[in-house]
XYZ file of C-alpha atoms in Angstrom:
670
model
C -0.370 0.145 -0.064
C 2.670 2.247 0.660
C 4.135 1.823 -2.926
C 1.244 3.388 -4.536
C 1.795 6.250 -2.081
C 4.711 7.595 -4.055
C 4.143 10.297 -5.566
C 5.499 10.306 -9.823
C 8.129 12.559 -9.691
C 9.612 10.925 -6.921
C 9.825 7.357 -9.185
C 11.221 9.379 -11.930
C 13.597 10.996 -10.405
C 15.130 7.486 -8.057
C 15.214 6.512 -11.724
C 17.166 8.823 -13.173
C 19.140 8.713 -9.438
C 19.649 5.074 -10.560
C 20.418 5.540 -13.854
C 23.659 7.894 -12.961
C 24.791 5.994 -10.188
C 25.078 2.895 -12.695
C 26.330 5.129 -15.593
C 28.838 6.175 -13.979
C 31.246 2.867 -13.211
C 30.715 2.953 -17.804
C 31.564 6.268 -18.431
C 35.641 5.981 -15.724
C 36.030 2.540 -17.614
C 35.660 4.451 -20.903
C 37.804 7.136 -19.962
C 40.254 5.060 -18.763
C 40.189 3.361 -22.029
C 40.513 6.073 -23.909
C 43.443 7.422 -22.065
C 44.817 3.365 -22.408
C 44.593 3.695 -26.450
C 46.493 7.096 -26.641
C 49.223 6.074 -24.426
C 49.772 2.964 -26.353
C 50.500 5.412 -29.514
C 53.943 5.863 -30.142
C 53.238 7.699 -33.459
C 51.331 11.178 -34.384
C 52.766 12.539 -36.953
C 49.356 14.361 -37.852
C 48.287 15.664 -34.721
C 45.033 13.519 -34.807
C 45.029 12.696 -31.285
C 46.326 15.902 -30.160
C 42.592 17.425 -28.507
C 42.701 14.767 -26.851
C 43.015 15.894 -23.831
C 39.732 16.591 -21.846
C 38.113 13.425 -20.478
C 34.621 15.807 -20.257
C 34.646 16.731 -23.827
C 35.696 13.658 -24.820
C 32.818 13.559 -27.220
C 34.244 16.477 -29.662
C 37.605 14.486 -29.713
C 38.312 13.539 -32.707
C 37.644 10.482 -34.307
C 35.087 9.878 -31.507
C 31.599 9.866 -32.022
C 29.101 9.610 -29.114
C 25.584 8.515 -28.729
C 23.978 11.979 -27.692
C 21.402 10.069 -25.311
C 24.080 7.894 -23.229
C 27.057 9.712 -24.138
C 29.338 6.541 -24.516
C 31.600 6.404 -26.960
C 29.312 4.586 -30.108
C 32.663 5.098 -32.936
C 36.600 5.226 -33.371
C 37.938 6.200 -36.336
C 41.401 6.875 -37.618
C 41.885 6.402 -40.697
C 44.905 7.229 -42.806
C 46.137 9.334 -39.641
C 50.115 7.383 -39.985
C 49.404 6.437 -36.107
C 51.974 3.817 -35.298
C 51.602 1.807 -31.986
C 49.645 -0.802 -30.874
C 45.267 -1.505 -30.047
C 45.419 -1.143 -26.454
C 43.204 -3.766 -25.124
C 41.285 -1.417 -22.925
C 39.324 -0.713 -26.156
C 37.415 -3.820 -24.761
C 36.151 -1.538 -21.843
C 34.333 0.298 -24.027
C 31.070 -1.428 -23.497
C 28.130 0.868 -25.963
C 31.195 1.067 -29.405
C 29.960 -0.305 -32.129
C 32.682 1.002 -35.040
C 35.708 0.668 -34.917
C 37.515 1.513 -37.741
C 42.038 1.847 -37.865
C 42.100 1.701 -41.678
C 45.312 2.744 -43.378
C 47.973 2.964 -40.125
C 51.096 1.450 -39.079
C 49.501 -0.543 -36.091
C 51.698 -3.822 -34.901
C 51.291 -5.890 -32.593
C 47.965 -8.554 -32.327
C 43.884 -7.780 -32.521
C 43.292 -7.541 -28.407
C 41.068 -10.006 -27.880
C 39.650 -8.044 -25.282
C 37.305 -6.490 -28.701
C 35.352 -9.780 -28.030
C 34.114 -7.325 -25.216
C 31.881 -4.742 -26.963
C 28.803 -6.345 -27.327
C 27.529 -3.945 -29.731
C 30.362 -4.088 -32.128
C 28.903 -3.683 -35.797
C 31.853 -2.841 -37.086
C 35.718 -3.943 -36.794
C 37.778 -2.393 -39.711
C 41.176 -2.983 -39.108
C 42.757 -2.766 -42.485
C 46.718 -2.300 -44.357
C 47.300 -1.936 -41.017
C 51.414 -3.601 -39.956
C 49.323 -6.432 -36.904
C 50.242 -9.468 -37.112
C 49.711 -13.004 -34.622
C 46.497 -15.345 -35.098
C 42.518 -13.475 -35.340
C 41.624 -14.122 -31.622
C 38.617 -16.427 -31.828
C 36.777 -14.030 -28.857
C 35.618 -12.215 -31.964
C 32.751 -14.982 -32.818
C 30.901 -13.606 -29.492
C 30.166 -10.313 -31.522
C 26.233 -11.572 -32.259
C 25.615 -7.670 -33.866
C 29.145 -7.696 -36.453
C 28.098 -6.652 -39.911
C 31.321 -5.834 -41.221
C 35.078 -7.097 -40.358
C 38.313 -6.584 -42.533
C 41.082 -7.307 -41.172
C 42.745 -6.688 -45.552
C 46.294 -6.114 -45.798
C 48.219 -7.573 -42.206
C 50.634 -9.828 -41.176
C 47.979 -12.302 -39.112
C 48.666 -15.506 -39.107
C 46.563 -18.949 -38.113
C 44.063 -20.651 -39.693
C 40.417 -19.243 -39.528
C 38.396 -19.636 -35.873
C 35.524 -21.440 -36.821
C 34.429 -19.208 -33.909
C 34.118 -16.131 -35.956
C 30.904 -18.797 -38.505
C 29.041 -17.859 -35.292
C 28.761 -14.120 -36.136
C 25.500 -14.810 -37.707
C 24.694 -11.263 -38.999
C 27.097 -10.724 -40.749
C 27.380 -9.678 -44.232
C 30.825 -8.430 -45.300
C 34.655 -10.536 -44.231
C 37.648 -9.856 -45.528
C 40.683 -11.849 -43.747
C 43.131 -10.710 -47.593
C 46.397 -10.462 -48.209
C 47.513 -12.274 -44.357
C 49.795 -14.981 -43.735
C 46.297 -17.256 -42.557
C 46.634 -21.570 -43.725
C 44.058 -24.769 -42.744
C 41.446 -25.071 -44.252
C 38.266 -22.874 -44.624
C 35.600 -23.942 -42.286
C 32.965 -25.762 -43.219
C 30.789 -23.605 -40.401
C 31.409 -20.790 -43.057
C 28.078 -22.056 -44.442
C 26.287 -20.878 -41.509
C 26.708 -17.147 -42.632
C 23.435 -16.707 -44.428
C 23.449 -13.236 -44.731
C 27.197 -13.188 -46.347
C 26.716 -10.758 -49.427
C 31.165 -10.673 -49.271
C 33.874 -13.319 -49.275
C 37.257 -11.993 -49.253
C 40.010 -14.605 -48.454
C 42.768 -14.043 -51.212
C 46.280 -13.107 -51.388
C 46.470 -15.981 -47.545
C 48.148 -19.944 -48.145
C 44.994 -21.495 -47.394
C 44.843 -25.002 -48.518
C 42.251 -28.412 -48.985
C 38.788 -28.660 -50.878
C 36.739 -25.203 -51.018
C 33.601 -25.708 -48.738
C 30.397 -26.748 -50.411
C 28.448 -25.784 -47.437
C 29.218 -21.929 -49.444
C 26.277 -23.174 -51.625
C 24.026 -21.797 -47.978
C 24.990 -18.510 -48.440
C 22.682 -17.791 -50.390
C 23.019 -13.493 -49.813
C 26.764 -13.778 -51.170
C 27.335 -11.718 -54.625
C 31.440 -12.124 -54.258
C 33.130 -14.415 -53.704
C 37.080 -13.882 -54.303
C 39.306 -17.274 -53.068
C 42.021 -16.766 -55.613
C 45.949 -16.690 -54.618
C 45.990 -19.847 -52.440
C 46.781 -23.235 -52.215
C 43.139 -25.113 -52.817
C 43.036 -27.778 -54.327
C 40.357 -30.360 -55.057
C 37.008 -29.766 -57.450
C 34.542 -26.611 -57.776
C 31.706 -27.452 -55.623
C 28.642 -27.156 -58.230
C 27.042 -26.525 -54.414
C 28.496 -22.633 -55.597
C 25.335 -23.379 -58.276
C 23.418 -22.296 -55.971
C 24.434 -18.715 -54.940
C 21.888 -17.133 -57.734
C 22.988 -13.299 -56.131
C 26.455 -13.769 -57.643
C 27.893 -11.366 -59.198
C 32.513 -11.722 -58.607
C 33.300 -15.711 -58.429
C 37.454 -15.391 -58.517
C 39.152 -18.596 -57.864
C 42.275 -18.184 -59.832
C 45.969 -18.722 -58.609
C 44.857 -22.014 -56.491
C 44.993 -25.612 -57.531
C 41.492 -26.673 -58.585
C 41.956 -29.724 -61.098
C 38.413 -30.336 -61.782
C 36.117 -29.622 -64.636
C 33.911 -26.402 -64.848
C 30.497 -27.822 -63.104
C 27.649 -26.082 -65.193
C 25.620 -25.216 -62.822
C 27.807 -21.790 -62.277
C 26.872 -21.666 -66.361
C 22.446 -20.868 -64.468
C 24.222 -17.538 -62.407
C 22.347 -15.303 -64.927
C 24.111 -12.331 -61.958
C 27.512 -13.075 -62.688
C 29.204 -10.412 -64.570
C 32.942 -11.955 -63.184
C 34.540 -15.103 -63.482
C 38.086 -15.940 -62.735
C 39.084 -19.192 -63.587
C 42.204 -18.784 -64.093
C 46.250 -20.225 -62.743
C 44.437 -24.224 -62.451
C 44.739 -27.538 -63.528
C 41.082 -27.016 -64.522
C 40.761 -29.848 -67.221
C 37.620 -30.206 -69.330
C 36.321 -27.912 -72.288
C 34.547 -24.525 -72.433
C 30.709 -26.062 -71.687
C 28.243 -24.571 -74.563
C 25.462 -23.502 -71.618
C 27.821 -20.147 -71.861
C 26.679 -18.977 -73.456
C 22.974 -20.285 -74.547
C 20.565 -17.256 -75.915
C 17.796 -20.075 -75.374
C 18.281 -19.249 -70.595
C 20.734 -15.998 -71.801
C 22.877 -17.526 -69.223
C 25.434 -15.134 -68.292
C 24.742 -12.792 -70.549
C 25.598 -10.585 -67.711
C 29.687 -10.955 -68.173
C 32.042 -8.473 -68.580
C 35.203 -10.673 -68.034
C 35.957 -13.974 -68.455
C 39.053 -15.781 -67.721
C 39.929 -18.993 -68.088
C 43.678 -19.189 -68.822
C 46.272 -20.506 -67.931
C 45.108 -24.218 -67.231
C 44.622 -27.524 -69.414
C 41.525 -27.136 -70.500
C 41.031 -28.451 -74.505
C 38.528 -28.931 -77.083
C 37.592 -25.581 -79.558
C 35.958 -22.957 -78.203
C 31.941 -23.045 -78.396
C 30.221 -20.350 -81.015
C 27.865 -20.076 -77.625
C 30.490 -18.500 -75.940
C 29.958 -15.217 -78.514
C 26.586 -14.458 -77.232
C 28.516 -13.548 -74.104
C 27.658 -9.846 -75.706
C 28.882 -7.793 -72.751
C 32.222 -9.292 -72.612
C 35.064 -7.324 -72.037
C 37.430 -9.055 -71.007
C 37.879 -12.284 -72.577
C 41.189 -14.716 -71.374
C 41.884 -18.586 -72.975
C 45.619 -17.943 -72.990
C 48.055 -21.491 -72.197
C 45.583 -24.038 -72.223
C 44.742 -26.863 -74.909
C 42.456 -25.566 -76.855
C 41.925 -25.969 -80.553
C 40.019 -25.860 -84.634
C 39.683 -21.934 -85.598
C 38.792 -19.189 -84.374
C 35.325 -18.762 -85.153
C 34.144 -15.497 -87.076
C 31.773 -15.244 -84.061
C 34.423 -13.290 -82.274
C 33.578 -10.235 -84.175
C 29.709 -10.295 -82.237
C 31.734 -9.754 -78.898
C 31.481 -5.529 -79.493
C 32.962 -4.360 -76.211
C 35.720 -6.224 -75.923
C 38.680 -4.563 -74.427
C 41.399 -7.429 -73.974
C 41.442 -10.611 -75.893
C 44.641 -12.967 -75.016
C 44.325 -16.002 -76.508
C 47.390 -17.072 -76.422
C 49.411 -20.293 -76.214
C 47.021 -23.075 -76.702
C 47.027 -24.713 -80.644
C 44.248 -22.801 -82.389
C 44.736 -22.948 -86.433
C 43.891 -21.875 -89.436
C 43.862 -18.137 -90.561
C 43.093 -14.856 -88.037
C 39.404 -14.134 -89.085
C 38.903 -11.032 -90.992
C 35.963 -10.338 -88.098
C 38.407 -9.577 -85.627
C 38.583 -5.860 -86.737
C 34.922 -5.563 -86.115
C 36.558 -4.792 -82.125
C 36.649 -1.741 -82.031
C 37.102 -1.264 -78.824
C 39.968 -3.436 -78.065
C 43.390 -2.279 -76.225
C 45.254 -5.827 -76.024
C 45.005 -9.014 -78.308
C 47.838 -11.679 -78.291
C 47.224 -14.818 -80.361
C 50.842 -15.964 -79.875
C 52.160 -18.933 -79.710
C 49.294 -20.435 -81.591
C 49.761 -22.034 -85.681
C 47.336 -19.596 -87.383
C 48.266 -19.228 -89.969
C 47.971 -17.268 -93.966
C 47.971 -13.170 -93.393
C 48.385 -10.431 -91.161
C 44.160 -9.768 -91.808
C 43.852 -5.829 -93.773
C 40.770 -5.853 -91.442
C 42.871 -4.958 -88.521
C 43.523 -1.554 -89.436
C 40.011 -1.094 -87.902
C 41.411 -1.816 -84.160
C 41.936 1.888 -83.387
C 41.594 2.518 -80.151
C 44.847 -1.710 -79.930
C 47.866 -0.509 -78.467
C 49.450 -3.877 -78.132
C 49.500 -6.687 -80.963
C 51.713 -10.452 -79.974
C 51.632 -12.331 -82.282
C 54.991 -13.802 -82.364
C 55.215 -18.050 -82.601
C 52.710 -18.484 -85.518
C 52.951 -19.923 -89.487
C 52.014 -16.088 -90.118
C 53.515 -15.562 -93.560
C 52.369 -12.486 -96.574
C 53.810 -8.383 -95.663
C 52.854 -6.620 -92.667
C 50.696 -4.567 -93.338
C 50.596 -1.358 -94.645
C 47.887 -0.069 -93.216
C 49.728 -0.441 -90.261
C 50.402 2.904 -89.659
C 46.404 3.459 -88.984
C 46.927 1.880 -85.094
C 47.713 5.205 -84.167
C 48.288 4.255 -80.480
C 50.752 1.551 -81.209
C 52.507 0.455 -78.485
C 53.953 -2.517 -78.575
C 54.063 -5.396 -81.961
C 55.077 -8.086 -81.722
C 55.349 -10.199 -85.228
C 58.872 -12.538 -84.210
C 59.152 -15.916 -85.066
C 56.866 -16.300 -88.022
C 57.172 -16.631 -92.372
C 56.986 -13.130 -92.615
C 58.516 -11.928 -96.134
C 59.840 -9.012 -98.003
C 61.050 -5.146 -96.469
C 60.336 -3.674 -93.802
C 57.296 -1.223 -94.734
C 57.728 2.696 -93.753
C 54.391 2.688 -92.502
C 56.398 1.309 -88.960
C 57.955 4.175 -88.770
C 54.205 6.461 -88.489
C 53.550 4.321 -85.117
C 54.868 7.041 -82.481
C 53.356 5.976 -79.883
C 55.754 1.904 -80.835
C 57.457 1.261 -77.815
C 58.155 -2.804 -78.267
C 58.546 -3.580 -81.664
C 59.616 -7.489 -82.052
C 60.061 -8.600 -85.834
C 62.724 -11.694 -85.154
C 63.035 -14.720 -87.230
C 61.555 -13.727 -90.058
C 61.953 -13.473 -93.157
C 62.473 -10.561 -93.722
C 64.485 -8.956 -96.595
C 66.233 -4.914 -98.002
C 67.538 -2.446 -95.955
C 65.957 -1.688 -92.037
C 64.799 1.945 -93.284
C 65.716 5.412 -92.474
C 62.994 6.661 -91.380
C 62.384 4.032 -88.749
C 64.613 7.051 -86.801
C 60.412 8.720 -86.457
C 60.545 5.531 -83.858
C 61.665 8.386 -80.402
C 60.249 6.628 -77.632
C 61.450 2.779 -79.422
C 62.319 1.019 -75.774
C 63.166 -1.688 -77.185
C 64.571 -2.823 -80.672
C 63.992 -6.644 -81.934
C 64.359 -7.469 -85.964
C 67.535 -10.276 -85.919
C 67.495 -13.632 -87.531
C 66.047 -12.472 -90.896
C 67.463 -11.359 -94.378
C 67.788 -7.644 -93.342
C 71.365 -5.978 -95.422
C 72.861 -2.227 -95.554
C 74.118 -0.682 -92.871
C 72.717 0.073 -89.486
C 71.216 3.676 -90.242
C 73.216 5.828 -88.008
C 69.187 8.555 -88.033
C 68.012 5.506 -86.263
C 69.575 4.765 -83.589
C 70.088 8.807 -82.719
C 66.622 8.749 -82.236
C 65.684 6.627 -79.941
C 67.761 8.543 -77.103
C 64.433 11.531 -77.015
C 61.959 10.996 -74.394
C 59.588 7.954 -74.132
C 56.255 9.158 -72.176
C 56.179 8.915 -67.820
C 52.984 6.104 -68.667
C 56.368 3.604 -69.427
C 57.465 4.598 -66.250
C 59.556 7.512 -67.334
C 62.287 5.487 -69.309
C 65.240 7.741 -71.050
C 65.730 5.485 -73.445
C 66.712 2.472 -75.591
C 67.370 0.204 -73.375
C 67.674 -3.401 -75.273
C 68.395 -3.110 -78.668
C 69.114 -6.896 -81.403
C 70.248 -6.934 -84.447
C 71.507 -9.885 -84.982
C 71.439 -12.766 -87.576
C 71.441 -10.295 -90.795
C 73.178 -9.340 -93.233
C 73.727 -5.261 -91.812
C 77.133 -4.395 -94.022
C 79.619 -1.246 -93.132
C 80.763 0.153 -89.734
C 79.109 0.441 -85.931
C 77.984 4.036 -86.117
C 80.280 5.973 -82.820
C 78.199 8.642 -82.281
C 74.737 7.367 -82.245
C 74.854 4.094 -80.098
C 76.887 6.805 -77.227
C 73.532 8.625 -76.701
C 71.350 5.644 -76.740
C 72.417 6.559 -72.515
C 70.064 3.845 -70.494
C 70.899 1.096 -72.788
C 71.621 -2.354 -70.915
C 71.956 -5.446 -73.697
C 73.008 -4.402 -77.563
C 73.210 -7.878 -80.285
C 74.529 -7.277 -83.651
C 76.423 -10.297 -83.525
C 75.819 -12.316 -87.008
C 76.330 -9.863 -89.640
C 79.277 -8.421 -92.281
C 80.304 -5.451 -90.092
C 83.570 -4.569 -90.310
C 86.130 -1.676 -89.072
C 86.990 -1.208 -85.628
C 84.553 -1.063 -82.298
C 83.936 2.442 -81.535
C 85.540 3.962 -78.360
C 81.942 5.634 -77.760
C 79.705 2.548 -76.511
C 82.511 2.327 -73.058
C 80.194 5.402 -72.443
C 77.230 3.233 -72.299
C 77.512 2.799 -68.302
C 74.026 0.333 -68.029
C 75.628 -1.940 -70.795
C 75.390 -5.425 -69.628
C 74.627 -7.730 -72.772
C 77.092 -6.324 -75.666
C 77.144 -9.163 -77.880
C 79.585 -8.764 -81.245
C 80.907 -11.706 -82.433
C 80.791 -13.753 -85.882
C 81.388 -9.815 -88.101
C 84.656 -8.844 -89.707
C 85.997 -6.563 -86.536
C 89.453 -5.484 -86.862
C 91.643 -3.465 -85.135
C 92.278 -3.340 -81.146
C 89.541 -4.357 -78.608
C 88.986 -0.373 -76.923
C 90.981 -0.096 -72.965
C 87.853 1.892 -71.613
C 85.453 -1.579 -72.486
C 87.764 -2.425 -68.970
C 85.922 0.713 -67.527
C 82.797 -0.853 -67.947
C 81.290 -1.715 -64.383
C 77.789 -2.869 -65.326
C 79.130 -5.214 -68.069
C 78.826 -8.884 -67.638
C 78.508 -10.115 -70.755
C 80.791 -9.880 -73.963
C 81.184 -11.768 -76.950
C 83.991 -10.330 -80.131
C 84.727 -13.989 -81.485
C 85.076 -15.374 -84.647
C 86.091 -11.412 -86.230
C 89.568 -10.359 -87.077
C 90.736 -8.176 -84.033
C 94.707 -7.660 -83.258
C 96.736 -7.047 -79.931
C 96.955 -7.207 -77.106
C 93.148 -7.477 -74.305
C 93.161 -5.324 -71.613
C 93.828 -7.052 -68.607
C 91.334 -5.239 -66.200
C 87.389 -5.377 -65.112
C 85.757 -8.302 -67.755
C 89.155 -8.860 -68.789
C 89.733 -10.524 -66.207
C 87.452 -13.749 -66.578
C 86.426 -13.452 -69.408
C 85.476 -16.423 -71.092
C 87.538 -17.911 -73.530
C 84.635 -18.843 -75.999
C 83.835 -15.403 -76.275
C 87.325 -14.446 -77.708
C 87.683 -17.217 -80.195
C 88.363 -16.850 -83.518
C 90.271 -13.818 -83.172
C 93.955 -15.301 -84.882
C 95.675 -11.528 -83.946
C 94.650 -11.243 -80.600
C 96.937 -12.133 -77.090
C 97.642 -12.042 -73.448
C 94.413 -13.170 -71.844
C 95.275 -16.485 -70.164
C 92.909 -18.107 -72.498
C 95.118 -16.411 -75.390
C 98.778 -16.772 -76.015
C 101.372 -14.708 -74.473
C 102.365 -11.060 -76.021
C 105.840 -10.985 -77.520
C 107.555 -8.191 -75.423
C 107.661 -5.713 -79.555
C 103.537 -6.028 -78.662
C 103.824 -4.836 -75.397
C 106.261 -2.348 -75.717
C 104.315 -1.037 -78.878
C 101.515 -0.494 -81.190
C 100.897 -1.403 -83.911
C 100.137 2.648 -84.977
C 103.843 3.702 -83.500
C 105.924 0.650 -85.273
C 104.531 1.333 -89.048
C 105.091 5.552 -87.743
C 108.959 3.949 -87.029
C 108.994 2.029 -89.712
C 107.629 5.242 -92.206
C 110.634 7.236 -90.315
C 112.692 4.498 -91.572
C 112.089 4.485 -94.916
C 112.277 8.371 -95.110
C 115.569 8.781 -93.598
C 116.697 5.993 -95.583
C 115.241 8.271 -99.479
C 117.171 10.614 -97.009
C 120.253 9.618 -97.737
C 120.266 8.621 -100.657
C 119.092 11.689 -101.722
C 122.518 13.096 -100.289
C 124.947 10.919 -101.751
C 123.157 10.338 -105.018
C 123.284 14.568 -105.504
C 127.115 14.394 -104.388
C 128.117 11.352 -106.955
C 126.702 13.767 -109.494
C 128.439 16.955 -107.773
C 131.602 15.383 -108.133
C 130.614 13.844 -111.638
C 130.368 17.085 -112.670
C 133.493 18.048 -111.486
C 135.494 15.628 -113.107
C 133.529 16.376 -116.319
C 134.486 19.687 -116.512
C 138.018 19.744 -115.282
C 138.650 16.899 -118.193
C 136.930 19.783 -120.597
C 139.350 22.293 -119.275
C 142.164 20.399 -120.089
C 141.134 19.707 -123.240
C 140.786 22.832 -124.061
C 144.301 24.402 -122.564
C 145.826 21.433 -125.160
C 144.295 22.306 -127.958
C 145.409 26.317 -127.648
C 149.154 24.793 -127.382
C 149.677 23.108 -130.621
């Protein structure tokens, strides 16, 4: 009865007092936890915690958010503040904490298990720090967790099964760590999961079929691990799946047909595994519109075989298609021309045969086209000139024949052109010189003839040139070489000069240009071997301070090996064999331990450990000096002969005059 007489106002006052008294311990614990967090920071170069001073105003501290009704801290967000130190375990006393985001800092040490006491925590983001140790099993106590991002750290150990108790999880990112062991099958309990990113670890075992129970999964990223076994067919039950990336593992099954029911799929990455079998025709069936939304398909390298089905070309939204490094065979069908949105097409290192379909010229958005290492034959289709956006074109190691199309000059954005190891004939067309963006040009091992066009001097962005093993004749155009010293675009790493030059295996003649080559200041590799070059080796080649490989073998070079080559500290490989070089070889630098095979075939060379010893005269006098001395001796001898003959002639004249005078005197007397 007494209770009934208590005034409502008194009841409210009592309730407030009780609430305040019960809140005081939480507030004190919260203040101590925040102070402990700050004290664990060893470096704060941006002053992010500079205003963490007055505890009564903690809700105004940078990165701190409080609940307006309880005044308790609900969020700590200190993203990209360059903080160093360890995460204080006292954060576990923040009973109202909902968000902890320390992304892009340099925190070290372990993730404190005490975070498992933050029962209200919904978002835990510690991405891109330097945290180590295991993932605390205590995180499995956090039933309200929606998002966990621990990616890009150095965490180790296995994925704790307890994390699968967090059934409210929508996003789990443990990528780019050092995690090992199997993916727990309990992960199938996370029915609300939409994002699962475990890539970049060392996880082993099979992909758990239980993942098929995660019905809301939209993004599954398990690539760059050591997962093995089959791709579970249960993944075909994930009807909302948009991204499936399983590449760079050890998966060794066929592709389950169930995957081709995933009509929401936009990215399918299965490359760099050991997958077998064929590409199922169901992949692009128009009848069921399978994978019609697919924009990226990566199937190579694997061990897949058979022909590429025509239905694949119904996936008209494809932007990237990679079939490379498999065992696909047969023809590349004209249907490829229907993939109008394709920007990257890689089908290299398979067993495709027949001609390159001219319909490939319809792919006007194509940036990269690689068909290398197949058995394509016939001509290079002239329709390639319609690929106005193309930057990389790789057709090497096929059986293509005929001439390089003259209209190749229309590919204004081309930076890489690789046509080596084919059966191309005819001259290098001048139109190649109009590819102003060209940085890599490989025409080696064809049957190209004629001379190197002097117009190639316009290729002032060229970084690597290989036209070796053809039937080219004439001399090396100095203008071409000198032009290569100009600026290369910043998009290619800020390189300023040609770094690789291979003209070997042709019939080039004449002198090695001295001045132009010396201007290629970052040249690292030069091969002029197996030509008909003559004259002396230019001393100016010693100005190439970054040169690591120089091959001048099998030419007709004469004279002395430049002493300045001994000063090329970067030079690791030098081949001067089978020329007509002579005189003493330098004794220092690369010559100190040079292999005999690098100098063989030069009978006139001496002085190296692998060569005959030099005679004293060759030690003391150079050939030029000897010629000068011999010439001076001859001149001196001739001068003496002239003087002697002059004296003899004078004596003869004097004797003759005396005889005439005596005869005249005798006649007068008679």
